[in-house]
Coordinates of C-alpha atoms in Angstrom, one line a residue:
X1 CA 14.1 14.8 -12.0
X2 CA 16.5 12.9 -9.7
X3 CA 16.7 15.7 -7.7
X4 CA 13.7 15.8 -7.4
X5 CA 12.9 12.8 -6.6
X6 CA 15.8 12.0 -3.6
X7 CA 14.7 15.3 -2.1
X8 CA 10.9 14.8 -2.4
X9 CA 11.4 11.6 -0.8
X10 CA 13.4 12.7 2.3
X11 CA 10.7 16.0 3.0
X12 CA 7.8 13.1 3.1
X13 CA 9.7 10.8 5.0
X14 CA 10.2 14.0 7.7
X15 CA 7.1 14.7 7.5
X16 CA 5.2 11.5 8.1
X17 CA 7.6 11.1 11.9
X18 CA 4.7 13.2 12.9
X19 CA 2.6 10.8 12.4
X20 CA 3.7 8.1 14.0
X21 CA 5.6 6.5 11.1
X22 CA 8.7 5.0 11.2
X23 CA 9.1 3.1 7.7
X24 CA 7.2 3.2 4.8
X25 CA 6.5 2.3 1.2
X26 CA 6.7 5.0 -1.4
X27 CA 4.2 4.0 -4.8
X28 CA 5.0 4.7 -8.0
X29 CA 1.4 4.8 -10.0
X30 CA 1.6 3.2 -13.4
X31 CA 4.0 5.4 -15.6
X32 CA 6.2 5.2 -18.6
X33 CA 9.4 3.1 -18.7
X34 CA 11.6 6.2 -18.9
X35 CA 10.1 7.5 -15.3
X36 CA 10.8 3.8 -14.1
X37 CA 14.5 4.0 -15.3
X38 CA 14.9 7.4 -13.7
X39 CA 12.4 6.9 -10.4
X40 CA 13.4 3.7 -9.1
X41 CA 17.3 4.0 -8.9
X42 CA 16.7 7.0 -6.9
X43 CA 15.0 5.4 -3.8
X44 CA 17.0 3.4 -1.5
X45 CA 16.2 1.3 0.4
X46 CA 17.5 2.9 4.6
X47 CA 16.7 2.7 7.8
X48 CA 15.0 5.7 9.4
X49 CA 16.3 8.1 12.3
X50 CA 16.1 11.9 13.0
X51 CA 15.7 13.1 9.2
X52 CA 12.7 10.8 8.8
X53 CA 10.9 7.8 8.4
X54 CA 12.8 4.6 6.8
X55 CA 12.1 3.3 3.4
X56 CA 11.5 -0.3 3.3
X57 CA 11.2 -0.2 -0.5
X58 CA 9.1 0.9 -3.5
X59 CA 5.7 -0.4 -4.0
X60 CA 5.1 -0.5 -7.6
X61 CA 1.2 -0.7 -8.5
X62 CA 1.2 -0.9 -12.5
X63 CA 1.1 -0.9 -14.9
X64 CA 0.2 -4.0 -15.1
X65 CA -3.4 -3.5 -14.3
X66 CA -7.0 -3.5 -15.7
X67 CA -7.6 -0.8 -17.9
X68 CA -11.8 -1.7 -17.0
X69 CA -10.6 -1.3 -13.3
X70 CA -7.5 1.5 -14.1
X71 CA -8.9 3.9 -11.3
X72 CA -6.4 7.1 -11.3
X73 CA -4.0 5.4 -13.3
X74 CA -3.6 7.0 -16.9
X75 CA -4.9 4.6 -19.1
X76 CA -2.1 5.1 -22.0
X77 CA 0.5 4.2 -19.4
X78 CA -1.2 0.4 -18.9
X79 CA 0.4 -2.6 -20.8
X80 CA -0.3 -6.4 -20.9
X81 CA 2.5 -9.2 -21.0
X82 CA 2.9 -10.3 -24.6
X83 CA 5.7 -12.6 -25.3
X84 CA 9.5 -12.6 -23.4
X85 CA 7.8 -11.5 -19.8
X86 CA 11.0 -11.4 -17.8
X87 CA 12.7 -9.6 -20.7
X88 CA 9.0 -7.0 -20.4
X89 CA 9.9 -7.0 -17.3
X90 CA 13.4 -5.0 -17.6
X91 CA 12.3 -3.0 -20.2
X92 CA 9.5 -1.4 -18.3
X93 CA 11.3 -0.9 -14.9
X94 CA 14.8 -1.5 -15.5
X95 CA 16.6 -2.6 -12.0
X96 CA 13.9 -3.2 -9.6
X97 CA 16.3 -4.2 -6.7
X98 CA 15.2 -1.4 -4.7
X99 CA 11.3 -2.9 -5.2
X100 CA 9.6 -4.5 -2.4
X101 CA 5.7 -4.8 -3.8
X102 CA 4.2 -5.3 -6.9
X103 CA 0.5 -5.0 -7.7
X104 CA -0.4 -6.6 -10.8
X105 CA -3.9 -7.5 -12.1
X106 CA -4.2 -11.6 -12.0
X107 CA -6.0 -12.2 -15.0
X108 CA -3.8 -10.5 -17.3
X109 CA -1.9 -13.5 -19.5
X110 CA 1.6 -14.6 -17.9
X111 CA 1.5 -12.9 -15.1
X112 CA 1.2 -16.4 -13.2
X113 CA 5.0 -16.6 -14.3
X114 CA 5.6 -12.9 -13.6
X115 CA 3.9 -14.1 -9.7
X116 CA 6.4 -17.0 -9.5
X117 CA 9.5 -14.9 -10.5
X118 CA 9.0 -12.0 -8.4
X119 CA 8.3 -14.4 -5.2
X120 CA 11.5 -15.8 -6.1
X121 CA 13.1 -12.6 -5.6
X122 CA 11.8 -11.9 -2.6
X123 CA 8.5 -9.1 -3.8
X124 CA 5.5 -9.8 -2.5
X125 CA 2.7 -9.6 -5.1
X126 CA -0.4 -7.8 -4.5
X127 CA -3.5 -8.5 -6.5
X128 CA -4.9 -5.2 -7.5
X129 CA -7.3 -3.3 -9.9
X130 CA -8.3 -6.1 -11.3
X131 CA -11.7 -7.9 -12.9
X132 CA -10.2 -11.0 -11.8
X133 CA -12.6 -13.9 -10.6
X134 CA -12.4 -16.2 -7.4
X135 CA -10.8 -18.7 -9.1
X136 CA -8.0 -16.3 -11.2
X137 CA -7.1 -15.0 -7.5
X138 CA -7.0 -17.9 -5.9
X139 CA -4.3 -19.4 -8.8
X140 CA -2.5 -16.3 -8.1
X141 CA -2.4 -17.3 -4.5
X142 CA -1.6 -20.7 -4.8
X143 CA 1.5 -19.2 -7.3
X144 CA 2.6 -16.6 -4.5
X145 CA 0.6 -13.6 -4.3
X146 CA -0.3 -12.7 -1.1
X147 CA -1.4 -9.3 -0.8
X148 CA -4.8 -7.8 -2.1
X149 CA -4.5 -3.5 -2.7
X150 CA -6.9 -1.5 -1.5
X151 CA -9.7 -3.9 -0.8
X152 CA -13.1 -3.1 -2.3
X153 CA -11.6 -0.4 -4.5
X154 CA -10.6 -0.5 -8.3
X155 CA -11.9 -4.5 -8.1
X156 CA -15.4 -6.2 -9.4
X157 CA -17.6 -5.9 -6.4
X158 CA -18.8 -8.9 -4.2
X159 CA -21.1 -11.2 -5.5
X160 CA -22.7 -14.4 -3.8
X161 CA -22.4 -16.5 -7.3
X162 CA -19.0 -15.1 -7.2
X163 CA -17.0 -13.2 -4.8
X164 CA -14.2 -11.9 -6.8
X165 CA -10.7 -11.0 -5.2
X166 CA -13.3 -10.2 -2.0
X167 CA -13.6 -13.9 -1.8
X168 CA -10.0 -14.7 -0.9
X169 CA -11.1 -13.3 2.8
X170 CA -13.1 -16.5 3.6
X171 CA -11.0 -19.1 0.4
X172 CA -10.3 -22.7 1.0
X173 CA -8.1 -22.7 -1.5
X174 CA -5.3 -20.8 0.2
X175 CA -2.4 -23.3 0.7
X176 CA -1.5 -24.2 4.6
X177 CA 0.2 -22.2 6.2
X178 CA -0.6 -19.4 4.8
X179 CA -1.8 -15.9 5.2
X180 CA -3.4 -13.6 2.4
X181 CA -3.4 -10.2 3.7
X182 CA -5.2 -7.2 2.3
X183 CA -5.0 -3.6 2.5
X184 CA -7.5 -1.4 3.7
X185 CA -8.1 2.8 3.4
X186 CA -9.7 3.4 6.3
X187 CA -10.2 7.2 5.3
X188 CA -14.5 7.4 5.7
X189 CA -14.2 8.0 2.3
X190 CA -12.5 4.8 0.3
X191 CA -14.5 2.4 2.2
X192 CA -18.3 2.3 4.0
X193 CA -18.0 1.4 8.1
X194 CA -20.2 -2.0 7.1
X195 CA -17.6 -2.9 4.6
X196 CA -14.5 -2.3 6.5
X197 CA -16.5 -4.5 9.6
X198 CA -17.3 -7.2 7.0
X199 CA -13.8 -7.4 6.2
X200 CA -12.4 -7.2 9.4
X201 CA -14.7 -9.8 11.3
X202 CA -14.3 -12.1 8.1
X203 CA -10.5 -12.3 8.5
X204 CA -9.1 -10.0 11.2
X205 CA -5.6 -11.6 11.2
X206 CA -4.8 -10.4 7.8
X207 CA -6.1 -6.9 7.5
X208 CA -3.4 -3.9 7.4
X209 CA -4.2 -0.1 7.2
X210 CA -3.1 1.6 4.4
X211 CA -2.6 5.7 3.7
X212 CA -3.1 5.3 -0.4
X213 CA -1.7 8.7 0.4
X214 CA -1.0 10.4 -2.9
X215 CA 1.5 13.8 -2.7
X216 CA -1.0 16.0 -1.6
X217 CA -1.6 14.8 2.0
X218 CA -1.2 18.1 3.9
X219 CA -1.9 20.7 0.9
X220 CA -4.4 22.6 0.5
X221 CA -7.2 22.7 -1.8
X222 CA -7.0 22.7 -5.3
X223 CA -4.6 20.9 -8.2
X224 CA -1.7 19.4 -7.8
X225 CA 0.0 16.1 -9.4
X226 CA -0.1 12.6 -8.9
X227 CA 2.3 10.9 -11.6
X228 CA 0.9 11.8 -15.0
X229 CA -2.1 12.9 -13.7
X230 CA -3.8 16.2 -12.7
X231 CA -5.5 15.6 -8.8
X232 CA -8.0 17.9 -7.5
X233 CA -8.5 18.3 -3.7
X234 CA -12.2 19.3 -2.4
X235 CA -12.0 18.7 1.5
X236 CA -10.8 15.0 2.6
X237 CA -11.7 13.7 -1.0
X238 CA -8.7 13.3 -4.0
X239 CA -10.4 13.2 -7.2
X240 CA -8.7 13.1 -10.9
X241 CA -9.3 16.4 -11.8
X242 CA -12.6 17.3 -13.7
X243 CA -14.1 13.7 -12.6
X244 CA -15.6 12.6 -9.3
X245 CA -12.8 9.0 -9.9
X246 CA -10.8 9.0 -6.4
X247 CA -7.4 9.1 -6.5
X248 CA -5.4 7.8 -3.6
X249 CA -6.2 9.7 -0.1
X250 CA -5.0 12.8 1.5
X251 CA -5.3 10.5 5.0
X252 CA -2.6 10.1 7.2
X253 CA -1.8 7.0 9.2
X254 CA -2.8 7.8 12.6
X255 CA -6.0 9.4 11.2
X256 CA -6.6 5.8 9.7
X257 CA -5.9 4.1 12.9
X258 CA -8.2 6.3 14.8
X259 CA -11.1 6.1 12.4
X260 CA -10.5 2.2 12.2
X261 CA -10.8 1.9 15.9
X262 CA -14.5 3.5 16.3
X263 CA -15.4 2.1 12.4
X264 CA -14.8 -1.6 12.7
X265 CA -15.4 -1.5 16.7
X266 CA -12.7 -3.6 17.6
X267 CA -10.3 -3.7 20.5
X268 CA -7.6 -1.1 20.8
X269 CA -4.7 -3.7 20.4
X270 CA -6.2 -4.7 17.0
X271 CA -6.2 -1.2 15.6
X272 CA -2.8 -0.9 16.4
X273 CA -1.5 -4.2 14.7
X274 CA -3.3 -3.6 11.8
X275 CA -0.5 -0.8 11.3
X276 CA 2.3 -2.7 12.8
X277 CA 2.5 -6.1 12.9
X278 CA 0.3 -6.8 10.3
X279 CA 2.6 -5.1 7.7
X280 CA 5.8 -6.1 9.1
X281 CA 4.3 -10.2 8.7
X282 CA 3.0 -9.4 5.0
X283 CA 6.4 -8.1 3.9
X284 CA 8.4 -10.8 6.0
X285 CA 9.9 -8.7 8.5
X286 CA 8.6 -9.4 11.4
X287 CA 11.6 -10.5 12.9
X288 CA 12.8 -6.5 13.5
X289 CA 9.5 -4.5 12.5
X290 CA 6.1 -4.8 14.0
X291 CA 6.9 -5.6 17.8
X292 CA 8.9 -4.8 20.3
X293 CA 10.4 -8.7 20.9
X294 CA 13.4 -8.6 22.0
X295 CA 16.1 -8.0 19.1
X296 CA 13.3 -6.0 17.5
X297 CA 14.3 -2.6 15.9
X298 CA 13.0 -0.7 18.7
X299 CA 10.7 1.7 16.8
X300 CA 7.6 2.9 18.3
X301 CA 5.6 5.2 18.8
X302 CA 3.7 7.4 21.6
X303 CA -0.1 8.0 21.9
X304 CA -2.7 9.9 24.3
X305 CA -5.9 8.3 25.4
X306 CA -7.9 9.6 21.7
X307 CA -4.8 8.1 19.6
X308 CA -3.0 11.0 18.6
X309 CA 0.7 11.1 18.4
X310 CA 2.9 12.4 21.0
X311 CA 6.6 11.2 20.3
X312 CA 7.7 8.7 18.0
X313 CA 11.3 6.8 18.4
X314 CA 13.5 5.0 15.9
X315 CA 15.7 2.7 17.2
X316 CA 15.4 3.7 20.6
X317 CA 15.5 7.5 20.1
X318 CA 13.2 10.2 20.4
X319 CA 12.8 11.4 16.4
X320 CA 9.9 13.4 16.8
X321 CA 7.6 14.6 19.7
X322 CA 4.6 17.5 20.0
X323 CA 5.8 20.5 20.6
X324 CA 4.6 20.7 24.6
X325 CA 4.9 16.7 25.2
X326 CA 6.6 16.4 28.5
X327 CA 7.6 12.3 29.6

């Protein structure tokens, strides 16, 4: 499975230069402890270059989720915090050095302390399927979270008595100074237009695209896997085989960034932050990723007039351009 794994992660990281990525987040669904102990060691944390895109670390999202709100994620896999939650902690994902996110559902018992310990080590939390109330996500806030995954999705709906995770948007609870940012699949699929504008003219500053790519982005139809689950591709959609439940996108960034553009009718500079700067300021690395400041990291990308991707640079050099793009 290590094998696997190292060499799974290197073909999609090759593959996604094409799309005008440069560093990334791989996701590990909610699994069993033993595919933790194996998985995780195996993806290191690099920068990218000419064999593909950089991995900035491993998103874990579960299992420490709502089974009401599971989504994709195998519901046998899920777990709660019981007693010694640091000590739950190691047994379920062993070294987690390599880890960069972790979603959690808020309202699960102890996971306040789980929020404070991971901040401490430098992970941003992520609030995620979840049937957590305003309140539960603002406490989470206050503790450190400051992520929200997958907006609207796999999370109780908006309500006017009670907005849900939705609410932290538009919160006057969140402490000074500080940003809650949320993810957003901008697919056509994931999310209506009139959502993704709601969210975006609510709180523009904090939105970031997200793929919720799975490992079929750029098959073809039919079954494939996704963790311990069988995925069915019809079209753009990703279903859990046999069931109409999405799971994850087959969208690629750029796609994303296009369709955000003419979706949420805003100006071309915010489309593209959403995918740069947005990121690099929720995961605290602004400093080299996001911009092209001077001291930055240098990675960028190329586009045509329509947004599609010509070249794409790493550190200053050319690591993948279209076939018959000429500077």
């Amino acid at each position: 499975m290590t094998d696997e794994v190292s060499s799974g992660i290197l073909l999609v990281a090759k593959k996604l230069l094409s799309h005008g990525v440069t560093s990334f987040c791989p996701t590990l669904v909610s699994s069993p402890p033993s595919v933790y102990h194996k998985v995780l060691p195996q993806i290191k944390i690099h920068d990218g270059g000419p064999d593909g895109a950089g991995v900035l670390g491993v998103h874990l999202e579960g299992p420490f989720i709502s089974k009401e709100k599971k989504g994709a994620h195998p519901e046998h896999c899920l777990r709660t915090f019981q007693n010694d939650i640091l000590q739950e902690l190691s047994d379920m994902y062993g070294s987690i050095d390599n880890v960069i996110i972790l979603t959690l559902a808020p309202e699960i018992r102890g996971s306040k302390d789980v929020i404070r310990e991971m901040v401490r080590r430098g992970i941003t939390v992520s609030l995620g399927h979840s049937i957590a109330n305003l309140s539960q996500a603002e406490e989470a806030v206050i503790e450190g979270a400051s992520f929200i995954t997958h907006l609207f999705n796999a999370m109780l709906p908006f309500h006017h008595r009670d907005p849900g995770i939705v609410g932290l948007l538009t919160s006057d609870r969140i402490p000074a100074g500080r940003t809650v940012f949320y993810g957003m699949i901008a697919d056509g699929i994931h999310t209506n237009p009139a959502a993704l504008r709601i969210a975006h003219r609510a709180h523009p500053k904090g939105l970031v695209l997200v793929t919720d790519a799975i490992t079929a982005m750029g098959l073809p139809p039919g079954r494939h896997t996704l963790g311990q689950q069988v995925i069915e591709i019809e079209g753009l959609h990703a279903y859990v085989a046999g069931t109409k439940t999405l799971s994850g996108s087959i969208a690629t960034m750029d796609m994303c960034v296009r369709h955000f553009l003419g979706a949420a009718g805003c100006s071309l500079e915010s489309a593209l932050e959403a995918a740069s700067l947005h990121p690099a300021q929720l995961l605290g690395i602004e400093h080299r990723k996001g911009t092209l400041n001077y001291g930055a990291d240098a990675d960028f990308v190329l586009l045509d007039k329509e947004l599609n991707v010509k070249a794409t640079y790493i550190a200053g050099q050319q690591v993948w351009k279209e076939e018959r793009f000429q500077i």
